[in-house]
Coordinates of C-alpha atoms in Angstrom, one line a residue:
Chain A
X1 CA 47.6 -30.7 -1.9
X2 CA 47.4 -27.6 0.3
X3 CA 44.1 -26.5 -0.3
X4 CA 45.1 -22.5 0.6
X5 CA 48.1 -22.9 -1.5
X6 CA 45.7 -23.9 -4.6
X7 CA 43.2 -20.9 -3.9
X8 CA 45.8 -18.8 -3.5
X9 CA 48.1 -19.4 -6.5
X10 CA 45.3 -19.8 -8.7
X11 CA 42.4 -17.4 -7.9
X12 CA 43.7 -14.6 -5.6
X13 CA 46.0 -12.5 -7.9
X14 CA 44.1 -12.6 -11.2
X15 CA 41.2 -11.6 -12.6
X16 CA 38.8 -8.1 -12.7
X17 CA 38.8 -6.3 -9.5
X18 CA 35.0 -4.3 -8.7
X19 CA 35.2 -1.1 -6.3
X20 CA 32.2 -2.9 -4.5
X21 CA 34.4 -5.5 -3.2
X22 CA 35.9 -4.4 0.0
X23 CA 37.4 -7.7 0.5
X24 CA 38.1 -10.2 -1.8
X25 CA 39.2 -14.4 -1.5
X26 CA 41.7 -14.8 1.5
X27 CA 39.9 -13.8 4.5
X28 CA 37.2 -16.0 6.2
X29 CA 34.5 -13.9 4.4
X30 CA 34.1 -11.5 1.4
X31 CA 33.0 -8.2 1.9
X32 CA 30.8 -6.5 -0.5
X33 CA 28.8 -3.4 -1.0
X34 CA 25.1 -3.7 -2.8
X35 CA 24.4 -0.1 -4.6
X36 CA 21.9 2.1 -3.3
X37 CA 18.7 1.3 -4.5
X38 CA 19.3 -2.1 -5.8
X39 CA 17.9 -5.5 -4.4
X40 CA 20.7 -8.4 -4.8
X41 CA 20.0 -11.6 -6.9
X42 CA 21.4 -14.8 -5.7
X43 CA 21.2 -18.0 -7.8
X44 CA 23.7 -21.7 -6.9
X45 CA 24.4 -24.1 -9.5
X46 CA 26.4 -27.4 -9.1
X47 CA 27.6 -29.7 -11.9
X48 CA 29.1 -32.8 -11.3
X49 CA 31.7 -34.7 -13.9
X50 CA 29.4 -37.5 -15.5
X51 CA 26.1 -36.1 -14.3
X52 CA 26.4 -32.7 -15.7
X53 CA 28.8 -32.3 -17.7
X54 CA 30.9 -35.4 -19.9
X55 CA 33.7 -36.7 -17.7
X56 CA 36.3 -36.1 -20.1
X57 CA 35.2 -32.1 -20.9
X58 CA 37.9 -29.7 -21.6
X59 CA 38.5 -28.1 -18.2
X60 CA 38.0 -25.0 -20.0
X61 CA 34.8 -26.2 -20.4
X62 CA 33.6 -27.0 -17.4
X63 CA 34.8 -24.0 -15.6
X64 CA 33.4 -21.7 -18.6
X65 CA 29.9 -23.6 -18.6
X66 CA 29.3 -23.7 -14.3
X67 CA 29.9 -19.6 -14.7
X68 CA 27.7 -19.4 -17.7
X69 CA 24.8 -21.4 -16.0
X70 CA 24.9 -18.9 -13.2
X71 CA 25.2 -15.8 -14.8
X72 CA 22.2 -17.2 -17.4
X73 CA 19.9 -17.5 -13.9
X74 CA 21.0 -13.9 -13.1
X75 CA 19.7 -13.0 -16.5
X76 CA 16.2 -14.9 -16.0
X77 CA 15.5 -12.5 -13.2
X78 CA 16.9 -9.7 -15.0
X79 CA 19.9 -9.1 -12.4
X80 CA 23.1 -7.6 -13.7
X81 CA 25.7 -9.9 -13.1
X82 CA 28.5 -9.0 -10.1
X83 CA 30.1 -11.5 -8.1
X84 CA 30.5 -15.4 -7.9
X85 CA 32.0 -17.5 -5.6
X86 CA 33.4 -21.2 -6.5
X87 CA 33.7 -24.3 -4.5
X88 CA 35.7 -26.8 -6.6
X89 CA 36.3 -30.6 -5.6
X90 CA 39.3 -32.2 -7.4
X91 CA 40.2 -35.6 -7.3
X92 CA 43.8 -34.6 -7.3
X93 CA 46.2 -31.9 -7.9
X94 CA 46.5 -31.6 -12.0
X95 CA 48.0 -28.4 -12.9
X96 CA 47.4 -28.2 -16.4
X97 CA 44.1 -29.3 -15.7
X98 CA 43.4 -26.6 -13.3
X99 CA 45.5 -23.7 -15.4
X100 CA 42.9 -24.5 -18.4
X101 CA 40.0 -24.5 -15.7
X102 CA 41.1 -20.8 -14.3
X103 CA 41.3 -19.6 -18.1
X104 CA 37.7 -20.9 -19.0
X105 CA 36.4 -19.1 -15.3
X106 CA 38.0 -15.8 -15.9
X107 CA 37.1 -15.5 -19.6
X108 CA 33.9 -15.3 -18.9
X109 CA 34.3 -13.4 -15.4
X110 CA 36.6 -10.5 -17.6
X111 CA 34.0 -10.6 -20.1
X112 CA 31.0 -9.7 -17.8
X113 CA 33.1 -7.4 -15.2
X114 CA 32.2 -10.2 -12.1
X115 CA 34.7 -10.7 -9.8
X116 CA 35.4 -14.2 -7.8
X117 CA 35.3 -13.0 -3.9
X118 CA 35.7 -16.4 -2.5
X119 CA 35.1 -20.3 -2.0
X120 CA 36.4 -23.2 -1.3
X121 CA 38.5 -26.2 -2.9
X122 CA 38.7 -29.5 -1.4
X123 CA 39.7 -33.1 -2.4
X124 CA 36.9 -35.1 -4.0
X125 CA 35.1 -36.5 -7.0
X126 CA 35.5 -33.8 -10.0
X127 CA 32.6 -30.8 -9.3
X128 CA 31.9 -27.2 -8.8
X129 CA 29.5 -25.0 -7.1
X130 CA 28.9 -21.5 -8.0
X131 CA 27.2 -18.9 -6.3
X132 CA 26.6 -16.0 -8.6
X133 CA 25.2 -12.4 -7.2
X134 CA 23.9 -9.5 -9.3
X135 CA 21.9 -6.5 -8.7
X136 CA 18.3 -6.1 -10.2
X137 CA 16.5 -2.4 -9.4
X138 CA 13.6 -3.1 -6.9
X139 CA 10.2 -4.3 -8.4
X140 CA 11.9 -5.2 -11.9
X141 CA 12.9 -8.5 -11.7
X142 CA 11.4 -11.6 -14.0
X143 CA 9.5 -14.1 -11.9
X144 CA 8.4 -17.3 -13.1
X145 CA 4.9 -16.6 -11.8
X146 CA 3.9 -13.2 -13.4
X147 CA 2.3 -14.8 -17.0
X148 CA -1.0 -13.8 -18.1
X149 CA -3.2 -14.9 -20.5
X150 CA -2.7 -13.3 -23.9
X151 CA 1.2 -12.7 -23.2
X152 CA 3.4 -13.2 -26.1
X153 CA 6.4 -16.0 -25.8
X154 CA 9.6 -15.5 -26.9
X155 CA 12.9 -16.9 -27.0
X156 CA 16.0 -15.1 -27.5
X157 CA 18.8 -16.9 -29.8
X158 CA 18.4 -20.2 -31.4
X159 CA 17.4 -23.5 -29.3
X160 CA 18.4 -27.2 -29.7
X161 CA 21.9 -26.4 -30.7
X162 CA 23.7 -28.1 -27.4
X163 CA 21.7 -30.9 -27.5
X164 CA 22.9 -31.8 -30.6
X165 CA 26.2 -31.1 -29.8
X166 CA 26.2 -33.5 -26.9
X167 CA 24.9 -36.0 -29.1
X168 CA 28.1 -35.7 -31.4
X169 CA 30.5 -36.0 -28.5
X170 CA 28.4 -39.4 -27.6
X171 CA 28.5 -40.5 -31.0
X172 CA 25.1 -40.9 -31.5
X173 CA 24.9 -38.2 -35.1
X174 CA 27.2 -37.3 -37.1
X175 CA 27.8 -33.8 -38.7
X176 CA 30.4 -31.9 -40.9
X177 CA 33.2 -30.8 -39.8
X178 CA 31.8 -27.0 -39.6
X179 CA 28.7 -27.7 -38.2
X180 CA 30.2 -30.0 -35.8
X181 CA 32.8 -27.6 -33.9
X182 CA 30.0 -25.3 -34.1
X183 CA 27.6 -27.3 -32.4
X184 CA 30.1 -29.0 -29.9
X185 CA 31.4 -25.5 -29.2
X186 CA 27.5 -25.0 -28.3
X187 CA 27.3 -27.6 -25.7
X188 CA 30.7 -26.7 -24.1
X189 CA 30.4 -22.8 -24.7
X190 CA 27.1 -21.9 -23.6
X191 CA 26.4 -18.0 -24.0
X192 CA 24.8 -16.4 -20.8
X193 CA 21.9 -13.8 -22.2
X194 CA 23.0 -11.6 -19.9
X195 CA 22.3 -7.9 -21.6
X196 CA 19.0 -9.8 -22.7
X197 CA 17.9 -10.2 -19.3
X198 CA 18.5 -6.2 -18.2
X199 CA 17.1 -5.4 -21.3
X200 CA 13.7 -7.2 -20.5
X201 CA 13.6 -6.2 -16.7
X202 CA 10.9 -3.2 -17.4
X203 CA 8.9 -4.7 -20.2
X204 CA 8.4 -8.7 -19.7
X205 CA 6.3 -10.4 -17.6
X206 CA 8.6 -13.6 -16.8
X207 CA 11.5 -14.8 -17.9
X208 CA 13.6 -18.0 -17.4
X209 CA 16.5 -20.1 -18.8
X210 CA 16.4 -22.8 -21.1
X211 CA 18.4 -25.6 -19.1
X212 CA 16.1 -28.2 -19.0
X213 CA 14.3 -28.1 -22.7
X214 CA 11.8 -25.6 -23.9
X215 CA 9.1 -27.5 -22.8
X216 CA 10.4 -28.1 -19.3
X217 CA 11.2 -24.9 -18.9
X218 CA 8.2 -23.0 -20.1
X219 CA 6.0 -25.6 -18.4
X220 CA 7.6 -23.9 -15.2
X221 CA 6.8 -20.8 -16.0
X222 CA 3.1 -22.0 -17.0
X223 CA 2.4 -24.1 -13.9
X224 CA 3.8 -20.6 -11.8
X225 CA 1.5 -18.5 -13.3
X226 CA -1.5 -21.0 -13.4
X227 CA -1.8 -20.5 -17.5
X228 CA -1.5 -22.7 -20.4
X229 CA 0.1 -21.8 -23.8
X230 CA 0.0 -22.2 -27.6
X231 CA 3.8 -22.9 -29.0
X232 CA 4.0 -22.7 -32.7
X233 CA 6.9 -25.7 -33.4
X234 CA 7.4 -24.0 -36.6
X235 CA 8.7 -21.0 -35.8
X236 CA 10.9 -22.5 -32.9
X237 CA 14.5 -21.0 -33.6
X238 CA 16.9 -23.4 -34.9
X239 CA 20.3 -22.5 -36.4
X240 CA 21.3 -23.4 -40.1
X241 CA 24.3 -25.7 -38.5
X242 CA 21.3 -28.2 -36.6
X243 CA 18.6 -27.9 -39.4
X244 CA 21.4 -29.2 -41.8
X245 CA 23.0 -31.4 -39.8
X246 CA 19.6 -33.8 -38.6
X247 CA 16.8 -32.1 -40.6
X248 CA 13.9 -29.8 -39.3
X249 CA 11.8 -33.1 -37.5
X250 CA 14.8 -34.0 -35.2
X251 CA 16.3 -29.8 -35.0
X252 CA 12.5 -29.2 -33.5
X253 CA 13.0 -32.3 -31.0
X254 CA 16.1 -30.8 -30.0
X255 CA 14.6 -27.0 -29.6
X256 CA 11.6 -28.7 -27.5
X257 CA 14.0 -31.0 -25.2
X258 CA 17.2 -30.8 -25.1
X259 CA 18.5 -28.6 -22.6
X260 CA 21.6 -26.6 -21.7
X261 CA 20.8 -23.8 -24.6
X262 CA 20.5 -21.2 -21.6
X263 CA 18.6 -19.2 -24.1
X264 CA 15.7 -16.9 -22.2
X265 CA 12.3 -17.7 -22.4
X266 CA 10.0 -14.7 -21.3
X267 CA 6.1 -13.5 -22.0
X268 CA 5.6 -10.0 -22.4
X269 CA 2.1 -8.7 -23.0
X270 CA 0.5 -6.6 -26.0
X271 CA 1.2 -2.8 -24.8
X272 CA 4.6 -3.6 -24.0
X273 CA 5.6 -5.6 -26.8
X274 CA 6.8 -2.7 -29.0
X275 CA 8.9 -1.4 -26.4
X276 CA 10.6 -5.3 -25.5
X277 CA 11.4 -5.3 -28.9
X278 CA 13.0 -1.6 -29.5
X279 CA 14.9 -2.6 -26.4
X280 CA 16.3 -6.1 -27.7
X281 CA 16.9 -4.4 -31.1
X282 CA 19.0 -2.0 -29.1
X283 CA 21.0 -4.4 -27.5
X284 CA 21.6 -6.5 -30.5
X285 CA 19.7 -9.6 -28.9
X286 CA 17.6 -11.4 -31.4
X287 CA 14.1 -12.7 -30.0
X288 CA 11.6 -15.0 -31.7
X289 CA 8.1 -15.0 -31.0
X290 CA 6.8 -18.5 -30.8
X291 CA 3.3 -18.5 -29.4
X292 CA 1.0 -17.1 -27.1
X293 CA 0.0 -17.7 -23.2
X294 CA -3.6 -18.6 -22.5
X295 CA -5.7 -19.5 -19.6
X296 CA -5.8 -23.1 -20.3
X297 CA -4.0 -24.0 -16.6
X298 CA -0.9 -26.3 -16.9
X299 CA -2.2 -27.2 -20.9
X300 CA 1.2 -27.0 -23.3
X301 CA -0.2 -27.3 -26.8
X302 CA 2.1 -27.4 -29.3
X303 CA 1.6 -27.0 -33.1
X304 CA 3.2 -27.9 -36.5
X305 CA 1.7 -25.3 -39.0
X306 CA -1.6 -25.4 -37.0
X307 CA -2.0 -29.1 -36.6
X308 CA -1.2 -30.7 -33.1
X309 CA 1.9 -31.9 -32.8
X310 CA 3.2 -34.5 -30.4
X311 CA 6.6 -34.4 -28.8
X312 CA 7.9 -38.0 -27.8
X313 CA 7.1 -38.1 -24.0
X314 CA 10.5 -39.4 -23.0
X315 CA 12.4 -36.7 -24.6
X316 CA 12.8 -35.0 -21.6
X317 CA 16.4 -33.9 -20.4
X318 CA 17.4 -36.6 -17.6
X319 CA 20.6 -34.6 -16.3
X320 CA 22.3 -37.6 -17.0
X321 CA 25.7 -37.9 -19.6
Chain B
X1 CA 14.2 -38.7 -8.4
X2 CA 12.6 -35.6 -9.6
X3 CA 15.1 -32.3 -8.2
X4 CA 12.4 -30.1 -8.4
X5 CA 10.1 -32.1 -6.7
X6 CA 12.7 -32.8 -3.9
X7 CA 13.5 -29.3 -3.3
X8 CA 9.6 -28.2 -3.4
X9 CA 8.9 -30.4 -1.1
X10 CA 11.3 -30.3 2.0
X11 CA 12.5 -26.9 1.4
X12 CA 10.1 -24.3 0.1
X13 CA 7.1 -24.5 2.9
X14 CA 9.7 -24.5 5.7
X15 CA 11.9 -22.6 8.1
X16 CA 12.3 -19.0 8.6
X17 CA 10.9 -15.9 6.8
X18 CA 12.5 -13.0 6.6
X19 CA 11.3 -9.6 5.4
X20 CA 14.2 -8.7 3.9
X21 CA 13.7 -11.6 1.7
X22 CA 11.6 -10.6 -1.2
X23 CA 11.4 -14.0 -3.4
X24 CA 12.7 -17.2 -2.1
X25 CA 13.2 -20.6 -3.3
X26 CA 11.7 -21.5 -6.3
X27 CA 12.7 -19.1 -8.9
X28 CA 15.9 -18.9 -10.8
X29 CA 17.2 -16.5 -8.3
X30 CA 16.6 -15.3 -5.2
X31 CA 15.8 -11.7 -4.6
X32 CA 16.7 -10.0 -1.3
X33 CA 17.5 -6.6 0.5
X34 CA 20.9 -5.5 2.2
X35 CA 20.2 -3.1 4.7
X36 CA 20.9 0.3 4.5
X37 CA 24.5 1.3 5.8
X38 CA 25.3 -2.3 5.9
X39 CA 27.9 -4.6 3.7
X40 CA 27.6 -8.3 2.9
X41 CA 29.6 -10.8 4.3
X42 CA 29.6 -13.9 2.2
X43 CA 31.4 -17.5 2.5
X44 CA 30.9 -20.7 1.1
X45 CA 32.4 -24.1 2.3
X46 CA 31.7 -27.8 1.0
X47 CA 31.5 -30.6 2.8
X48 CA 32.2 -34.3 1.2
X49 CA 31.2 -37.3 2.9
X50 CA 34.5 -39.2 3.6
X51 CA 36.7 -36.0 3.5
X52 CA 34.8 -33.5 5.9
X53 CA 32.6 -35.9 7.9
X54 CA 32.4 -39.5 8.6
X55 CA 30.6 -41.4 5.7
X56 CA 28.3 -42.9 8.6
X57 CA 28.2 -39.6 10.0
X58 CA 24.1 -39.0 11.2
X59 CA 21.8 -36.6 8.4
X60 CA 21.2 -34.1 11.3
X61 CA 24.7 -33.8 11.9
X62 CA 25.8 -33.6 8.4
X63 CA 23.5 -30.6 7.8
X64 CA 23.6 -29.1 11.3
X65 CA 27.9 -28.9 10.7
X66 CA 27.7 -27.5 7.1
X67 CA 25.5 -24.9 8.2
X68 CA 27.5 -24.2 12.0
X69 CA 30.5 -23.8 9.6
X70 CA 29.3 -21.5 7.5
X71 CA 27.8 -19.1 10.4
X72 CA 30.9 -19.7 11.8
X73 CA 32.9 -18.2 9.0
X74 CA 30.4 -15.0 8.9
X75 CA 31.1 -14.8 12.8
X76 CA 34.8 -14.7 12.4
X77 CA 34.3 -11.4 10.4
X78 CA 32.1 -10.2 12.7
X79 CA 28.8 -10.6 10.3
X80 CA 25.7 -11.1 11.4
X81 CA 23.9 -14.1 9.3
X82 CA 21.5 -13.9 7.4
X83 CA 20.4 -16.2 4.7
X84 CA 21.9 -19.7 3.2
X85 CA 21.7 -21.3 0.0
X86 CA 22.4 -25.0 0.0
X87 CA 23.5 -27.2 -2.9
X88 CA 22.9 -30.7 -2.0
X89 CA 24.1 -33.7 -3.8
X90 CA 22.4 -37.2 -2.9
X91 CA 23.3 -40.8 -4.7
X92 CA 20.2 -41.6 -4.1
X93 CA 16.8 -40.6 -2.8
X94 CA 16.0 -41.8 0.6
X95 CA 13.2 -39.9 2.4
X96 CA 14.6 -40.9 6.1
X97 CA 18.0 -39.3 5.7
X98 CA 16.6 -36.7 3.9
X99 CA 13.9 -35.8 6.6
X100 CA 16.8 -36.0 9.3
X101 CA 19.1 -33.8 7.0
X102 CA 16.1 -31.0 6.8
X103 CA 15.6 -31.2 10.7
X104 CA 19.4 -30.4 11.3
X105 CA 19.9 -27.5 9.1
X106 CA 16.2 -25.8 10.2
X107 CA 17.6 -26.6 13.5
X108 CA 20.3 -24.2 13.4
X109 CA 18.8 -22.0 10.9
X110 CA 15.5 -21.5 13.1
X111 CA 17.5 -20.6 15.9
X112 CA 19.8 -17.5 14.2
X113 CA 16.6 -16.5 12.0
X114 CA 18.5 -17.6 9.1
X115 CA 16.7 -18.0 5.5
X116 CA 17.5 -20.5 3.2
X117 CA 16.7 -18.5 -0.2
X118 CA 17.9 -21.4 -2.6
X119 CA 20.0 -23.5 -3.8
X120 CA 20.5 -26.7 -6.3
X121 CA 19.4 -30.6 -5.7
X122 CA 21.8 -32.9 -7.7
X123 CA 22.5 -37.0 -8.2
X124 CA 26.0 -37.4 -7.3
X125 CA 28.2 -38.6 -4.7
X126 CA 27.3 -37.1 -0.8
X127 CA 28.6 -33.6 -0.9
X128 CA 27.1 -30.1 -0.1
X129 CA 28.2 -26.5 -0.1
X130 CA 26.3 -23.7 1.4
X131 CA 27.2 -20.2 1.0
X132 CA 26.1 -18.0 3.6
X133 CA 25.5 -14.4 3.5
X134 CA 24.8 -11.8 6.7
X135 CA 25.5 -8.0 7.3
X136 CA 28.3 -6.3 9.1
X137 CA 28.6 -2.4 9.5
X138 CA 31.4 -0.5 7.4
X139 CA 34.7 -0.7 8.8
X140 CA 33.6 -3.2 11.5
X141 CA 34.5 -6.3 10.1
X142 CA 37.5 -8.1 11.5
X143 CA 40.1 -9.2 9.2
X144 CA 43.0 -11.6 9.2
X145 CA 45.5 -9.0 8.2
X146 CA 45.0 -6.5 11.1
X147 CA 46.8 -8.0 14.1
X148 CA 49.7 -5.3 15.8
X149 CA 52.4 -6.5 17.7
X150 CA 51.3 -6.2 21.4
X151 CA 47.9 -7.6 20.8
X152 CA 46.3 -10.0 23.2
X153 CA 45.0 -13.1 22.1
X154 CA 41.9 -14.8 23.1
X155 CA 39.7 -17.7 21.8
X156 CA 36.3 -18.8 22.9
X157 CA 34.8 -22.0 24.2
X158 CA 36.5 -24.7 24.9
X159 CA 39.1 -26.2 22.6
X160 CA 40.0 -29.8 21.4
X161 CA 36.5 -31.5 22.2
X162 CA 35.8 -32.1 18.3
X163 CA 39.2 -33.7 17.8
X164 CA 38.7 -36.3 20.7
X165 CA 35.4 -37.0 19.7
X166 CA 36.7 -37.8 16.0
X167 CA 39.1 -39.7 17.7
X168 CA 36.2 -41.8 19.9
X169 CA 34.1 -42.0 16.8
X170 CA 37.2 -43.6 14.9
X171 CA 37.9 -45.8 17.8
X172 CA 41.2 -44.1 18.5
X173 CA 40.6 -43.4 22.1
X174 CA 37.8 -44.3 24.7
X175 CA 35.7 -42.3 27.1
X176 CA 33.1 -42.7 29.6
X177 CA 29.8 -42.6 28.4
X178 CA 28.9 -39.3 29.8
X179 CA 32.2 -37.5 28.2
X180 CA 31.8 -40.1 25.1
X181 CA 28.3 -38.5 24.4
X182 CA 29.6 -34.9 25.2
X183 CA 32.8 -35.1 23.1
X184 CA 30.9 -36.8 20.1
X185 CA 28.3 -33.9 20.2
X186 CA 30.8 -31.3 20.0
X187 CA 32.2 -33.0 16.7
X188 CA 28.7 -33.6 15.1
X189 CA 27.3 -30.1 16.0
X190 CA 29.7 -27.3 16.7
X191 CA 28.5 -24.2 18.1
X192 CA 28.9 -21.5 15.6
X193 CA 29.7 -18.2 18.0
X194 CA 27.6 -16.0 16.5
X195 CA 27.1 -13.4 19.4
X196 CA 30.7 -13.6 19.7
X197 CA 31.4 -12.6 16.4
X198 CA 29.4 -9.4 16.3
X199 CA 30.5 -8.6 19.8
X200 CA 34.0 -8.5 18.7
X201 CA 33.1 -5.8 15.8
X202 CA 34.5 -2.4 17.4
X203 CA 37.1 -3.7 19.8
X204 CA 39.1 -6.7 18.4
X205 CA 41.8 -6.1 15.9
X206 CA 41.1 -9.5 13.9
X207 CA 39.4 -12.9 14.4
X208 CA 39.4 -16.3 12.7
X209 CA 37.5 -19.5 13.4
X210 CA 39.0 -22.7 14.4
X211 CA 38.5 -25.1 11.7
X212 CA 41.8 -26.1 11.2
X213 CA 43.3 -26.0 14.6
X214 CA 44.8 -23.5 16.7
X215 CA 47.9 -23.2 15.2
X216 CA 47.0 -23.4 11.6
X217 CA 44.9 -21.4 12.1
X218 CA 46.3 -18.7 14.1
X219 CA 49.2 -18.8 12.0
X220 CA 46.5 -17.4 8.8
X221 CA 46.1 -14.3 11.6
X222 CA 50.1 -14.1 11.9
X223 CA 51.1 -14.6 8.4
X224 CA 48.3 -12.3 7.2
X225 CA 49.7 -9.4 9.5
X226 CA 53.1 -10.0 9.6
X227 CA 53.6 -11.2 13.2
X228 CA 54.1 -13.5 15.4
X229 CA 52.9 -14.6 18.9
X230 CA 53.8 -16.5 21.9
X231 CA 50.9 -18.6 22.9
X232 CA 50.6 -20.0 26.5
X233 CA 49.8 -24.0 26.6
X234 CA 49.0 -24.2 30.0
X235 CA 46.1 -21.2 29.3
X236 CA 44.4 -23.4 26.8
X237 CA 40.4 -23.5 27.8
X238 CA 39.3 -27.3 27.3
X239 CA 36.6 -29.4 28.8
X240 CA 37.0 -31.1 31.8
X241 CA 35.4 -34.0 29.6
X242 CA 38.6 -33.7 27.5
X243 CA 40.7 -33.6 30.1
X244 CA 39.5 -36.2 32.4
X245 CA 39.4 -38.4 29.4
X246 CA 42.9 -38.0 27.6
X247 CA 44.9 -36.2 30.7
X248 CA 46.2 -32.5 30.0
X249 CA 49.6 -33.4 27.8
X250 CA 46.7 -34.8 25.1
X251 CA 44.4 -32.2 25.9
X252 CA 47.0 -29.8 24.8
X253 CA 48.0 -31.5 21.5
X254 CA 43.8 -31.7 20.7
X255 CA 43.7 -28.3 21.2
X256 CA 46.7 -27.3 19.4
X257 CA 46.2 -28.9 16.5
X258 CA 42.5 -30.9 16.0
X259 CA 40.4 -29.1 13.8
X260 CA 36.4 -28.5 13.6
X261 CA 36.1 -26.6 16.9
X262 CA 34.4 -23.5 15.3
X263 CA 35.5 -21.4 18.1
X264 CA 36.7 -17.8 17.6
X265 CA 40.3 -17.0 17.7
X266 CA 40.9 -13.0 17.8
X267 CA 43.7 -10.4 19.0
X268 CA 42.6 -7.2 21.1
X269 CA 44.7 -4.0 21.6
X270 CA 45.9 -3.4 25.3
X271 CA 43.2 -0.3 25.5
X272 CA 40.3 -2.1 24.0
X273 CA 40.7 -5.2 26.3
X274 CA 38.2 -3.8 29.1
X275 CA 35.7 -2.4 26.5
X276 CA 35.9 -6.3 24.8
X277 CA 36.3 -8.0 27.6
X278 CA 32.6 -6.3 29.0
X279 CA 31.2 -6.7 25.4
X280 CA 31.5 -10.7 25.7
X281 CA 30.6 -11.0 29.3
X282 CA 27.3 -9.2 28.4
X283 CA 26.9 -11.4 25.4
X284 CA 27.6 -14.4 27.8
X285 CA 30.4 -15.4 25.7
X286 CA 33.1 -17.2 28.0
X287 CA 36.6 -16.3 26.3
X288 CA 40.1 -17.1 27.5
X289 CA 43.4 -14.9 26.9
X290 CA 45.9 -17.4 25.5
X291 CA 49.0 -15.1 24.6
X292 CA 49.9 -12.1 22.9
X293 CA 51.1 -10.9 19.3
X294 CA 55.2 -9.8 18.6
X295 CA 57.1 -8.6 16.1
X296 CA 58.8 -11.5 15.1
X297 CA 57.0 -12.3 11.7
X298 CA 55.7 -15.8 11.3
X299 CA 56.9 -17.3 14.8
X300 CA 54.6 -18.9 16.7
X301 CA 56.2 -19.9 20.1
X302 CA 54.4 -22.2 22.1
X303 CA 55.1 -21.9 26.0
X304 CA 54.0 -24.8 28.6
X305 CA 54.5 -23.1 32.2
X306 CA 56.9 -20.4 30.1
X307 CA 59.3 -23.8 29.0
X308 CA 59.9 -24.2 25.3
X309 CA 56.7 -26.9 23.9
X310 CA 57.4 -28.6 20.8
X311 CA 54.2 -29.7 19.3
X312 CA 54.8 -32.9 16.7
X313 CA 55.1 -31.8 13.4
X314 CA 52.6 -34.1 11.7
X315 CA 49.7 -33.4 14.4
X316 CA 48.2 -30.7 12.3
X317 CA 44.4 -31.2 10.5
X318 CA 44.4 -33.3 7.3
X319 CA 41.1 -33.1 6.0
X320 CA 40.7 -36.7 5.8
X321 CA 38.3 -39.3 7.7

């Protein structure tokens, strides 16, 4: 396999072309232009076969998810995506696999007008690293460290579907044909909440995406902000597919601790709450208030219908498939 | 191993801090600012154990080389380095190895005032991907496609040392103790030609770095520019260490086809030649004129004292250790 030929053949002649890309794939560097009065948001995520995705995951999903995970990080900061670089490590040259992979990649980049500006293709164990870049106006980025006692805690979309989808694939749980497809798709093809992220810029105090599970990711915000929080487990948004498949108790557990949902968790103060809800409604983004930040540093108080709720300690996401 | 703790412990509290980094390691994204009137150069390179470096390479070298390779790509476009993101895949948690790795990383980033702005740490086969970003004034970047017939071909530094160093490590050749250390160091710790790259901006027509070997990399320029070239093998710059160790004939072969030297090859027209030599001399960069571009598309004519020189066909760099 000639890595140059591979890159050229599959990537150089396809995909969205942006005006702010002055020199794209094919040289030592890409050359781009950040718009005046915008800051640059940069994130990098690596996905390894058998660690971050099932070894037999469809190629389309591998690419789709890798892009989604990175766009999700941009969204969590309120950034609008612009460019990605891809480093792809392949054990062998499998044209059908690569075709499917490229389709999955361009599916998302086309949708969000993101351009692939470069990368690397190497021989090695199946793994990929994407660096995504986007723009955010100065002083509007969402930081983990800005939560304040009294802030309301919101989450976009539904939680727990991706975890249940993975458990279906692993044979741990069963679902009806319809729910099965829905939940597995939520695992294989997560939706990055790009529009939600940019809608939150001037109203939310903090944001993070749910990659490791709600409890783990909300805890990152609380630690960085020196706060605590109360979360009402009964208010967690779960899909009817998840609810019907595993029942309420197990649905809550998925919602709290399964990762890979890539919904956004954010906090907003009382004053901005109305503006935020209007802004999200205009963008057609579903968001649910699930609790409130308080001053009890590092404490996450889970409540089920106002009674204390205990989450199994070993229910956290382990990044192992 | 908790990946967050690992990142925090080793990376968050150390290294160069730049004013254009608004938000560094620890959030979903880094937030940075590109200076007004500068374009952004972006490059990504992956190094895999056993493919791009010896499985028993020192950790310091693994990190150093990964940074050098990326800064070299920026230099090849004439860009000044600013930030890197690191994705590190580690099979296990080995504190001594990580310490040494971090030292190698910061050795180069400190020297070039580059800030590590983020990344990812995952469990998997030993591999790392770095995305490096830098600045280049509009319309001054060096592209592969701009060579013109008549351009003089130059190369910085010496060629072939890194390839000989690798062959010493593999037991293929022997060297005196002094030369051995020098050549192995050139393999393990290549110097990115950062200052050379920025010095070439307004005078050179094209640039590329020698990662796959002079013949392979110069051919990229010729193909992209629709040109041919004559290269005088006897004028290739080789170190006395390489010359003393393997003799002239073998030294030429290393210089032509061994990779990993990370010197810059560039072309300049007659008119700019004097300015370029002055500019490189001011920056204290050694560069040697090794030939000339011509109009015979795709033909690379190698000459040894004006006689035709044939390079073994299978002498190309194979990216396999």
